[in-house]
mmCIF file of C-alpha atoms in Angstrom:
data_model
loop_
_atom_site.group_PDB
_atom_site.id
_atom_site.type_symbol
_atom_site.label_atom_id
_atom_site.label_comp_id
_atom_site.label_asym_id
_atom_site.label_seq_id
_atom_site.Cartn_x
_atom_site.Cartn_y
_atom_site.Cartn_z
ATOM 1 C CA UNK A 1 21.794 -7.218 -12.706
ATOM 2 C CA UNK A 2 18.915 -8.787 -14.571
ATOM 3 C CA UNK A 3 15.694 -9.962 -12.709
ATOM 4 C CA UNK A 4 14.087 -13.250 -13.331
ATOM 5 C CA UNK A 5 10.666 -13.545 -11.606
ATOM 6 C CA UNK A 6 10.313 -16.425 -9.176
ATOM 7 C CA UNK A 7 7.416 -18.837 -9.875
ATOM 8 C CA UNK A 8 6.230 -18.824 -6.064
ATOM 9 C CA UNK A 9 2.688 -17.698 -5.826
ATOM 10 C CA UNK A 10 2.685 -13.998 -4.186
ATOM 11 C CA UNK A 11 2.007 -12.728 -1.696
ATOM 12 C CA UNK A 12 4.833 -14.769 -0.162
ATOM 13 C CA UNK A 13 4.415 -16.693 3.052
ATOM 14 C CA UNK A 14 6.729 -13.819 4.672
ATOM 15 C CA UNK A 15 6.190 -10.696 2.761
ATOM 16 C CA UNK A 16 6.998 -7.018 3.008
ATOM 17 C CA UNK A 17 4.445 -4.185 2.821
ATOM 18 C CA UNK A 18 6.560 -1.521 1.214
ATOM 19 C CA UNK A 19 7.928 1.527 2.861
ATOM 20 C CA UNK A 20 11.115 1.367 5.177
ATOM 21 C CA UNK A 21 12.667 3.885 7.428
ATOM 22 C CA UNK A 22 14.617 6.609 5.690
ATOM 23 C CA UNK A 23 18.232 6.406 6.274
ATOM 24 C CA UNK A 24 20.083 9.352 8.008
ATOM 25 C CA UNK A 25 22.067 9.895 4.616
ATOM 26 C CA UNK A 26 18.966 9.989 2.687
ATOM 27 C CA UNK A 27 17.339 12.464 5.209
ATOM 28 C CA UNK A 28 20.443 14.665 5.224
ATOM 29 C CA UNK A 29 20.494 14.916 1.518
ATOM 30 C CA UNK A 30 16.926 15.889 1.405
ATOM 31 C CA UNK A 31 17.567 18.691 3.906
ATOM 32 C CA UNK A 32 20.396 19.933 1.743
ATOM 33 C CA UNK A 33 18.354 19.751 -1.420
ATOM 34 C CA UNK A 34 15.746 21.848 0.131
ATOM 35 C CA UNK A 35 18.158 24.303 1.515
ATOM 36 C CA UNK A 36 19.522 24.616 -2.114
ATOM 37 C CA UNK A 37 22.957 23.327 -1.047
ATOM 38 C CA UNK A 38 22.758 20.232 -3.552
ATOM 39 C CA UNK A 39 21.264 19.548 -7.001
ATOM 40 C CA UNK A 40 18.229 17.277 -7.987
ATOM 41 C CA UNK A 41 21.003 15.147 -9.561
ATOM 42 C CA UNK A 42 23.085 14.855 -6.199
ATOM 43 C CA UNK A 43 19.823 13.994 -4.443
ATOM 44 C CA UNK A 44 19.165 11.229 -6.813
ATOM 45 C CA UNK A 45 22.673 9.873 -6.426
ATOM 46 C CA UNK A 46 22.261 9.483 -2.599
ATOM 47 C CA UNK A 47 18.857 8.181 -3.136
ATOM 48 C CA UNK A 48 19.995 5.603 -5.355
ATOM 49 C CA UNK A 49 22.999 4.739 -3.048
ATOM 50 C CA UNK A 50 20.651 4.294 -0.012
ATOM 51 C CA UNK A 51 18.066 2.196 -1.921
ATOM 52 C CA UNK A 52 20.904 -0.209 -3.085
ATOM 53 C CA UNK A 53 21.851 -0.609 0.708
ATOM 54 C CA UNK A 54 18.261 -1.374 1.810
ATOM 55 C CA UNK A 55 17.763 -3.708 -1.073
ATOM 56 C CA UNK A 56 20.739 -5.599 -0.218
ATOM 57 C CA UNK A 57 19.616 -5.862 3.431
ATOM 58 C CA UNK A 58 16.175 -7.354 2.302
ATOM 59 C CA UNK A 59 18.083 -9.758 0.104
ATOM 60 C CA UNK A 60 20.510 -10.759 2.834
ATOM 61 C CA UNK A 61 17.401 -11.306 5.039
ATOM 62 C CA UNK A 62 16.102 -13.802 2.610
ATOM 63 C CA UNK A 63 12.892 -11.949 1.492
ATOM 64 C CA UNK A 64 11.643 -13.322 -1.756
ATOM 65 C CA UNK A 65 10.026 -10.065 -2.909
ATOM 66 C CA UNK A 66 11.681 -6.648 -2.001
ATOM 67 C CA UNK A 67 10.782 -2.839 -2.392
ATOM 68 C CA UNK A 68 12.641 0.416 -2.767
ATOM 69 C CA UNK A 69 11.484 1.312 0.704
ATOM 70 C CA UNK A 70 9.491 3.934 -1.060
ATOM 71 C CA UNK A 71 12.836 6.126 -0.929
ATOM 72 C CA UNK A 72 11.875 8.012 -4.300
ATOM 73 C CA UNK A 73 8.645 9.641 -2.294
ATOM 74 C CA UNK A 74 7.775 11.755 0.525
ATOM 75 C CA UNK A 75 4.330 10.474 1.026
ATOM 76 C CA UNK A 76 3.134 6.773 0.187
ATOM 77 C CA UNK A 77 0.212 8.077 -1.825
ATOM 78 C CA UNK A 78 0.317 11.779 -2.997
ATOM 79 C CA UNK A 79 3.793 11.509 -4.895
ATOM 80 C CA UNK A 80 2.257 8.866 -7.056
ATOM 81 C CA UNK A 81 -1.101 10.780 -7.542
ATOM 82 C CA UNK A 82 0.866 14.070 -8.563
ATOM 83 C CA UNK A 83 2.197 11.969 -11.414
ATOM 84 C CA UNK A 84 -0.881 11.308 -13.142
ATOM 85 C CA UNK A 85 -2.077 13.491 -15.936
ATOM 86 C CA UNK A 86 -4.870 15.690 -14.618
ATOM 87 C CA UNK A 87 -3.669 15.762 -11.026
ATOM 88 C CA UNK A 88 -1.734 18.539 -9.454
ATOM 89 C CA UNK A 89 -0.313 19.302 -6.232
ATOM 90 C CA UNK A 90 -1.764 22.022 -3.827
ATOM 91 C CA UNK A 91 -1.812 23.117 -0.298
ATOM 92 C CA UNK A 92 -4.991 22.085 1.350
ATOM 93 C CA UNK A 93 -4.134 24.046 4.663
ATOM 94 C CA UNK A 94 -5.346 21.122 6.660
ATOM 95 C CA UNK A 95 -3.432 18.126 7.940
ATOM 96 C CA UNK A 96 -4.551 14.613 8.273
ATOM 97 C CA UNK A 97 -5.801 14.139 11.749
ATOM 98 C CA UNK A 98 -3.761 11.293 13.236
ATOM 99 C CA UNK A 99 -4.543 10.216 16.948
ATOM 100 C CA UNK A 100 -1.814 12.398 18.550
ATOM 101 C CA UNK A 101 -0.229 13.939 15.526
ATOM 102 C CA UNK A 102 -0.663 16.113 12.732
ATOM 103 C CA UNK A 103 0.823 15.900 9.132
ATOM 104 C CA UNK A 104 1.969 18.387 6.401
ATOM 105 C CA UNK A 105 -0.846 20.062 4.691
ATOM 106 C CA UNK A 106 0.170 18.698 1.070
ATOM 107 C CA UNK A 107 -2.760 17.403 -1.038
ATOM 108 C CA UNK A 108 -3.722 16.713 -4.616
ATOM 109 C CA UNK A 109 -6.579 18.027 -6.804
ATOM 110 C CA UNK A 110 -7.831 17.527 -10.336
ATOM 111 C CA UNK A 111 -6.688 19.967 -12.792
ATOM 112 C CA UNK A 112 -7.965 18.011 -16.058
ATOM 113 C CA UNK A 113 -9.033 14.805 -17.225
ATOM 114 C CA UNK A 114 -7.174 11.881 -15.627
ATOM 115 C CA UNK A 115 -5.067 9.879 -17.827
ATOM 116 C CA UNK A 116 -1.999 7.661 -18.038
ATOM 117 C CA UNK A 117 1.313 9.632 -17.857
ATOM 118 C CA UNK A 118 3.946 7.640 -19.867
ATOM 119 C CA UNK A 119 6.545 9.894 -18.182
ATOM 120 C CA UNK A 120 5.369 9.137 -14.640
ATOM 121 C CA UNK A 121 8.772 9.350 -12.330
ATOM 122 C CA UNK A 122 7.606 5.984 -10.683
ATOM 123 C CA UNK A 123 8.507 4.162 -13.876
ATOM 124 C CA UNK A 124 12.244 5.310 -13.582
ATOM 125 C CA UNK A 125 12.209 4.404 -10.144
ATOM 126 C CA UNK A 126 10.939 0.788 -10.752
ATOM 127 C CA UNK A 127 13.568 0.248 -13.581
ATOM 128 C CA UNK A 128 16.298 1.292 -11.079
ATOM 129 C CA UNK A 129 14.886 -1.117 -8.329
ATOM 130 C CA UNK A 130 14.816 -3.795 -11.081
ATOM 131 C CA UNK A 131 18.399 -3.244 -12.017
ATOM 132 C CA UNK A 132 19.551 -3.886 -8.440
ATOM 133 C CA UNK A 133 17.482 -6.720 -7.787
ATOM 134 C CA UNK A 134 19.204 -10.035 -7.924
ATOM 135 C CA UNK A 135 17.867 -13.102 -9.797
ATOM 136 C CA UNK A 136 15.333 -15.250 -7.938
ATOM 137 C CA UNK A 137 14.071 -12.318 -6.169
ATOM 138 C CA UNK A 138 10.974 -10.257 -7.289
ATOM 139 C CA UNK A 139 10.884 -6.432 -7.180
ATOM 140 C CA UNK A 140 7.663 -5.319 -5.807
ATOM 141 C CA UNK A 141 6.059 -1.991 -6.641
ATOM 142 C CA UNK A 142 3.685 -0.148 -4.420
ATOM 143 C CA UNK A 143 1.127 2.415 -5.644
ATOM 144 C CA UNK A 144 -1.933 4.126 -3.996
ATOM 145 C CA UNK A 145 -5.290 2.611 -4.723
ATOM 146 C CA UNK A 146 -7.405 4.713 -7.134
ATOM 147 C CA UNK A 147 -9.919 5.320 -4.365
ATOM 148 C CA UNK A 148 -7.424 7.744 -2.863
ATOM 149 C CA UNK A 149 -8.668 10.170 -5.595
ATOM 150 C CA UNK A 150 -12.104 9.960 -4.333
ATOM 151 C CA UNK A 151 -11.427 11.115 -0.888
ATOM 152 C CA UNK A 152 -10.135 14.204 0.967
ATOM 153 C CA UNK A 153 -11.743 16.691 -1.501
ATOM 154 C CA UNK A 154 -9.451 15.514 -4.272
ATOM 155 C CA UNK A 155 -12.156 14.978 -6.726
ATOM 156 C CA UNK A 156 -14.353 18.244 -5.968
ATOM 157 C CA UNK A 157 -13.249 19.732 -9.390
ATOM 158 C CA UNK A 158 -14.673 16.816 -11.347
ATOM 159 C CA UNK A 159 -17.624 18.784 -12.867
ATOM 160 C CA UNK A 160 -15.175 21.077 -14.507
ATOM 161 C CA UNK A 161 -13.912 18.449 -16.710
ATOM 162 C CA UNK A 162 -16.614 15.672 -16.908
ATOM 163 C CA UNK A 163 -20.338 15.513 -17.668
ATOM 164 C CA UNK A 164 -21.029 12.678 -15.320
ATOM 165 C CA UNK A 165 -19.244 11.142 -12.265
ATOM 166 C CA UNK A 166 -19.334 7.909 -13.925
ATOM 167 C CA UNK A 167 -17.355 9.217 -16.883
ATOM 168 C CA UNK A 168 -14.666 10.322 -14.429
ATOM 169 C CA UNK A 169 -14.637 7.078 -12.532
ATOM 170 C CA UNK A 170 -14.080 5.275 -15.984
ATOM 171 C CA UNK A 171 -11.113 7.509 -16.719
ATOM 172 C CA UNK A 172 -9.561 6.996 -13.457
ATOM 173 C CA UNK A 173 -9.877 3.187 -13.990
ATOM 174 C CA UNK A 174 -8.356 3.423 -17.378
ATOM 175 C CA UNK A 175 -5.604 5.520 -16.274
ATOM 176 C CA UNK A 176 -4.587 3.005 -13.550
ATOM 177 C CA UNK A 177 -4.905 0.076 -16.029
ATOM 178 C CA UNK A 178 -2.662 1.530 -18.448
ATOM 179 C CA UNK A 179 -0.043 2.509 -15.652
ATOM 180 C CA UNK A 180 0.038 -1.040 -14.276
ATOM 181 C CA UNK A 181 0.352 -2.427 -17.770
ATOM 182 C CA UNK A 182 3.317 -0.055 -18.493
ATOM 183 C CA UNK A 183 4.941 -1.456 -15.160
ATOM 184 C CA UNK A 184 4.356 -4.848 -16.426
ATOM 185 C CA UNK A 185 6.017 -4.063 -19.830
ATOM 186 C CA UNK A 186 9.071 -2.786 -18.009
ATOM 187 C CA UNK A 187 9.234 -6.002 -15.979
ATOM 188 C CA UNK A 188 7.041 -5.837 -12.866
ATOM 189 C CA UNK A 189 5.148 -8.918 -11.865
ATOM 190 C CA UNK A 190 4.008 -7.993 -8.482
ATOM 191 C CA UNK A 191 2.130 -4.766 -7.741
ATOM 192 C CA UNK A 192 0.387 -3.632 -4.693
ATOM 193 C CA UNK A 193 -2.169 -1.103 -4.232
ATOM 194 C CA UNK A 194 -2.287 0.641 -0.774
ATOM 195 C CA UNK A 195 -5.668 1.705 0.376
ATOM 196 C CA UNK A 196 -6.934 3.641 3.652
ATOM 197 C CA UNK A 197 -10.541 4.106 1.849
ATOM 198 C CA UNK A 198 -11.821 0.733 3.214
ATOM 199 C CA UNK A 199 -10.637 1.554 6.770
ATOM 200 C CA UNK A 200 -12.288 5.082 6.476
ATOM 201 C CA UNK A 201 -15.509 3.202 5.272
ATOM 202 C CA UNK A 202 -15.428 0.924 8.443
ATOM 203 C CA UNK A 203 -15.765 4.017 10.717
ATOM 204 C CA UNK A 204 -18.129 5.967 8.461
ATOM 205 C CA UNK A 205 -20.749 3.148 7.546
ATOM 206 C CA UNK A 206 -20.797 2.318 11.320
ATOM 207 C CA UNK A 207 -21.163 6.105 12.453
ATOM 208 C CA UNK A 208 -23.998 6.557 10.039
ATOM 209 C CA UNK A 209 -26.192 3.661 10.397
ATOM 210 C CA UNK A 210 -28.952 5.670 11.795
ATOM 211 C CA UNK A 211 -28.663 8.514 9.408
ATOM 212 C CA UNK A 212 -29.945 6.904 5.963
ATOM 213 C CA UNK A 213 -28.951 9.942 3.798
ATOM 214 C CA UNK A 214 -25.189 9.950 5.029
ATOM 215 C CA UNK A 215 -25.076 6.238 5.141
ATOM 216 C CA UNK A 216 -26.037 6.050 1.468
ATOM 217 C CA UNK A 217 -23.289 8.228 0.583
ATOM 218 C CA UNK A 218 -20.726 5.985 2.054
ATOM 219 C CA UNK A 219 -22.282 2.838 0.572
ATOM 220 C CA UNK A 220 -21.945 4.586 -2.989
ATOM 221 C CA UNK A 221 -18.288 5.241 -2.097
ATOM 222 C CA UNK A 222 -17.883 1.436 -1.303
ATOM 223 C CA UNK A 223 -19.868 0.509 -4.496
ATOM 224 C CA UNK A 224 -17.777 2.970 -6.672
ATOM 225 C CA UNK A 225 -14.565 1.730 -5.192
ATOM 226 C CA UNK A 226 -15.319 -1.883 -6.148
ATOM 227 C CA UNK A 227 -16.350 -0.943 -9.654
ATOM 228 C CA UNK A 228 -13.124 0.947 -10.318
ATOM 229 C CA UNK A 229 -10.836 -1.468 -8.788
ATOM 230 C CA UNK A 230 -12.452 -4.459 -10.674
ATOM 231 C CA UNK A 231 -12.477 -2.406 -13.875
ATOM 232 C CA UNK A 232 -8.639 -1.698 -13.782
ATOM 233 C CA UNK A 233 -7.923 -5.211 -12.787
ATOM 234 C CA UNK A 234 -9.733 -6.615 -15.710
ATOM 235 C CA UNK A 235 -7.741 -8.246 -18.440
ATOM 236 C CA UNK A 236 -4.434 -7.920 -16.840
ATOM 237 C CA UNK A 237 -1.605 -10.416 -17.900
ATOM 238 C CA UNK A 238 -2.024 -13.762 -16.122
ATOM 239 C CA UNK A 239 1.395 -13.841 -14.743
ATOM 240 C CA UNK A 240 1.033 -10.590 -13.020
ATOM 241 C CA UNK A 241 0.118 -10.493 -9.338
ATOM 242 C CA UNK A 242 -1.939 -7.482 -8.064
ATOM 243 C CA UNK A 243 -2.698 -7.195 -4.344
ATOM 244 C CA UNK A 244 -4.145 -4.568 -1.988
ATOM 245 C CA UNK A 245 -3.037 -3.451 1.469
ATOM 246 C CA UNK A 246 -5.962 -2.262 3.774
ATOM 247 C CA UNK A 247 -4.387 0.412 5.939
ATOM 248 C CA UNK A 248 -5.626 2.127 8.993
ATOM 249 C CA UNK A 249 -3.337 5.068 8.558
ATOM 250 C CA UNK A 250 0.422 5.226 9.471
ATOM 251 C CA UNK A 251 2.125 8.370 10.479
ATOM 252 C CA UNK A 252 5.066 8.539 13.196
ATOM 253 C CA UNK A 253 3.411 5.374 14.852
ATOM 254 C CA UNK A 254 0.021 6.916 15.085
ATOM 255 C CA UNK A 255 -3.246 5.872 13.272
ATOM 256 C CA UNK A 256 -6.494 7.160 11.779
ATOM 257 C CA UNK A 257 -9.108 4.560 11.860
ATOM 258 C CA UNK A 258 -10.446 1.769 14.048
ATOM 259 C CA UNK A 259 -13.199 -0.881 13.749
ATOM 260 C CA UNK A 260 -13.552 -4.462 12.541
ATOM 261 C CA UNK A 261 -14.061 -5.615 9.103
ATOM 262 C CA UNK A 262 -17.640 -6.587 9.352
ATOM 263 C CA UNK A 263 -19.118 -3.638 7.711
ATOM 264 C CA UNK A 264 -16.924 -3.880 4.539
ATOM 265 C CA UNK A 265 -16.437 -7.670 4.385
ATOM 266 C CA UNK A 266 -18.951 -8.115 1.436
ATOM 267 C CA UNK A 267 -17.269 -5.499 -0.546
ATOM 268 C CA UNK A 268 -13.806 -6.720 0.003
ATOM 269 C CA UNK A 269 -14.825 -10.278 -1.068
ATOM 270 C CA UNK A 270 -16.116 -8.805 -4.461
ATOM 271 C CA UNK A 271 -12.514 -7.391 -5.181
ATOM 272 C CA UNK A 272 -10.608 -9.325 -7.869
ATOM 273 C CA UNK A 273 -7.269 -8.922 -6.260
ATOM 274 C CA UNK A 274 -4.811 -11.962 -6.051
ATOM 275 C CA UNK A 275 -4.333 -10.982 -2.308
ATOM 276 C CA UNK A 276 -5.315 -8.770 0.536
ATOM 277 C CA UNK A 277 -3.185 -7.589 3.346
ATOM 278 C CA UNK A 278 -5.385 -7.228 6.297
ATOM 279 C CA UNK A 279 -4.239 -5.416 9.528
ATOM 280 C CA UNK A 280 -4.734 -7.332 12.492
ATOM 281 C CA UNK A 281 -2.134 -6.233 14.707
ATOM 282 C CA UNK A 282 -4.165 -4.648 17.558
ATOM 283 C CA UNK A 283 -7.651 -4.810 18.945
ATOM 284 C CA UNK A 284 -8.670 -2.020 16.707
ATOM 285 C CA UNK A 285 -9.107 -4.403 13.878
ATOM 286 C CA UNK A 286 -11.718 -6.634 15.504
ATOM 287 C CA UNK A 287 -11.712 -10.437 15.282
ATOM 288 C CA UNK A 288 -11.231 -12.907 12.361
ATOM 289 C CA UNK A 289 -15.071 -13.578 11.783
ATOM 290 C CA UNK A 290 -15.294 -11.705 8.680
ATOM 291 C CA UNK A 291 -12.303 -13.394 7.058
ATOM 292 C CA UNK A 292 -14.284 -16.053 5.315
ATOM 293 C CA UNK A 293 -16.586 -13.354 3.296
ATOM 294 C CA UNK A 294 -13.364 -11.475 2.464
ATOM 295 C CA UNK A 295 -11.568 -14.437 1.024
ATOM 296 C CA UNK A 296 -14.939 -15.514 -0.469
ATOM 297 C CA UNK A 297 -13.648 -19.012 -1.212
ATOM 298 C CA UNK A 298 -11.149 -18.147 -3.958
ATOM 299 C CA UNK A 299 -8.461 -20.862 -3.726
ATOM 300 C CA UNK A 300 -6.202 -18.680 -5.861
ATOM 301 C CA UNK A 301 -6.320 -15.770 -3.566
ATOM 302 C CA UNK A 302 -4.230 -15.283 -0.434
ATOM 303 C CA UNK A 303 -5.117 -13.370 2.661
ATOM 304 C CA UNK A 304 -1.990 -11.767 4.300
ATOM 305 C CA UNK A 305 -2.397 -11.689 8.073
ATOM 306 C CA UNK A 306 -0.661 -8.424 9.126
ATOM 307 C CA UNK A 307 -0.013 -9.320 12.834
ATOM 308 C CA UNK A 308 3.434 -7.904 13.441
ATOM 309 C CA UNK A 309 3.182 -3.978 14.128
ATOM 310 C CA UNK A 310 5.593 -1.786 12.413
ATOM 311 C CA UNK A 311 4.348 1.010 14.810
ATOM 312 C CA UNK A 312 6.642 0.075 17.890
ATOM 313 C CA UNK A 313 9.883 -1.589 18.517
ATOM 314 C CA UNK A 314 8.488 -4.320 20.998
ATOM 315 C CA UNK A 315 8.872 -7.808 19.420
ATOM 316 C CA UNK A 316 5.741 -9.817 19.368
ATOM 317 C CA UNK A 317 5.703 -13.294 21.257
ATOM 318 C CA UNK A 318 6.246 -15.975 18.440
ATOM 319 C CA UNK A 319 3.862 -18.635 19.972
ATOM 320 C CA UNK A 320 1.168 -15.919 20.358
ATOM 321 C CA UNK A 321 1.437 -14.977 16.638
ATOM 322 C CA UNK A 322 1.411 -18.719 15.712
ATOM 323 C CA UNK A 323 -1.833 -19.392 17.831
ATOM 324 C CA UNK A 324 -3.542 -16.380 15.808
ATOM 325 C CA UNK A 325 -2.629 -17.854 12.717
ATOM 326 C CA UNK A 326 -4.122 -21.154 13.901
ATOM 327 C CA UNK A 327 -7.461 -19.179 14.810
ATOM 328 C CA UNK A 328 -7.431 -17.449 11.485
ATOM 329 C CA UNK A 329 -7.156 -20.780 9.588
ATOM 330 C CA UNK A 330 -10.534 -21.700 10.956
ATOM 331 C CA UNK A 331 -11.893 -19.110 8.443
ATOM 332 C CA UNK A 332 -9.570 -19.392 5.515
ATOM 333 C CA UNK A 333 -7.479 -22.482 4.764
ATOM 334 C CA UNK A 334 -3.808 -22.288 6.048
ATOM 335 C CA UNK A 335 -2.561 -22.746 2.516
ATOM 336 C CA UNK A 336 -4.246 -19.321 1.510
ATOM 337 C CA UNK A 337 -2.835 -17.523 4.537
ATOM 338 C CA UNK A 338 0.561 -15.644 4.596
ATOM 339 C CA UNK A 339 2.292 -13.245 7.191
ATOM 340 C CA UNK A 340 3.514 -9.709 7.104
ATOM 341 C CA UNK A 341 4.247 -6.677 9.253
ATOM 342 C CA UNK A 342 1.123 -4.465 9.759
ATOM 343 C CA UNK A 343 2.106 -1.726 7.394
ATOM 344 C CA UNK A 344 5.304 -0.151 6.097
ATOM 345 C CA UNK A 345 7.761 1.565 8.448
ATOM 346 C CA UNK A 346 7.438 4.956 6.937
ATOM 347 C CA UNK A 347 4.320 5.639 5.129
ATOM 348 C CA UNK A 348 5.734 9.140 5.132
ATOM 349 C CA UNK A 349 9.352 10.235 5.153
ATOM 350 C CA UNK A 350 9.061 11.208 8.778
ATOM 351 C CA UNK A 351 9.003 7.293 9.629
ATOM 352 C CA UNK A 352 7.671 5.518 12.758
ATOM 353 C CA UNK A 353 9.288 5.475 16.228
ATOM 354 C CA UNK A 354 11.765 2.563 16.093
ATOM 355 C CA UNK A 355 15.221 2.166 14.812
ATOM 356 C CA UNK A 356 16.439 0.669 11.529
ATOM 357 C CA UNK A 357 17.700 -2.250 13.336
ATOM 358 C CA UNK A 358 14.442 -2.940 15.088
ATOM 359 C CA UNK A 359 12.743 -2.524 11.710
ATOM 360 C CA UNK A 360 14.944 -5.551 10.328
ATOM 361 C CA UNK A 361 14.291 -7.355 13.498
ATOM 362 C CA UNK A 362 10.521 -7.242 13.082
ATOM 363 C CA UNK A 363 10.954 -8.493 9.460
ATOM 364 C CA UNK A 364 13.095 -11.182 10.601
ATOM 365 C CA UNK A 365 10.515 -12.222 12.943
ATOM 366 C CA UNK A 366 7.770 -12.462 10.311
ATOM 367 C CA UNK A 367 10.179 -14.706 8.222
ATOM 368 C CA UNK A 368 11.015 -17.004 11.215
ATOM 369 C CA UNK A 369 7.322 -17.519 12.144
ATOM 370 C CA UNK A 370 6.327 -18.149 8.471
ATOM 371 C CA UNK A 371 8.951 -20.646 8.009
ATOM 372 C CA UNK A 372 8.019 -22.459 11.010
ATOM 373 C CA UNK A 373 4.212 -22.409 10.290
ATOM 374 C CA UNK A 374 4.128 -23.199 6.655
ATOM 375 C CA UNK A 375 7.578 -24.859 6.171
ATOM 376 C CA UNK A 376 7.177 -24.591 2.295
ATOM 377 C CA UNK A 377 10.035 -22.233 1.427
#
């Protein structure tokens, strides 16, 4: 099939964040591959077949944009970073310390100057996704934000390859800009950058308010993040939508960070994205008071209220969600708001603690509520 991008503005009224629970067939194929029982080609054959199934399911549900469920990767962020020129995989020997769980110890580190890689494996994956996306539906490409290279010791080696930190940041922005342009050349019209750095900064800026030296370090990270993101977004094609998903961590239904958006609202308001997915599925996210600053009066920008959790199977009350959307519309006009789940369902291959059917039921709830609220399908 060929894909014709729809003209409806994205993010759509009912949107999908990205990752979906890995099917049992895909999990089994990975286990056989790692055990040396099947080849890489055999694994890809299963991956393609299972991706086709979840694409068909998203289309059947009536989603206007769909993803490949991130079935081509193990981690939401590391698989992409490893594909950039100048970034390599290594064992950090430490896991991410989620509340109540620990991850594998994979990580990324600089091994040279960062640059666009024309052979990045995600390009082939996007082309496959596009080939199975029907007309009238938009394939959405998700990648991690460049800020994910600035954290967790991933940039410690920068002095080996750069004279200044700013030169390093400029290369990161350029690599991302060229990567996004190549996705566009392949037919992508909707790209989402997933980002846990802002939630990390919420906690750090608050924790260090009485320690000026430590606080300045995190202010610098926030300022650098704004600079790099806006630099990579500059001069992209007008018919390309680029959004961001502000994530608080998602691993086996656990989380990393808590706190309201107040401390980062001014920074988020400076970002030149077309839309921001903001997690508001629990009390850990605070109230809607910072929304006005984050939206910053941009009539062309949409704020995605991520009010339906992907971490548990229990269905939210429809009327309660509609009431929260109404509350948020006091800060941002209803026409600039949309709805989605709080995160993907499987930011890593392990997945959250719910079934595939419960996953689809959650996405159907998002759609039902959005159609009732906006009625502009």
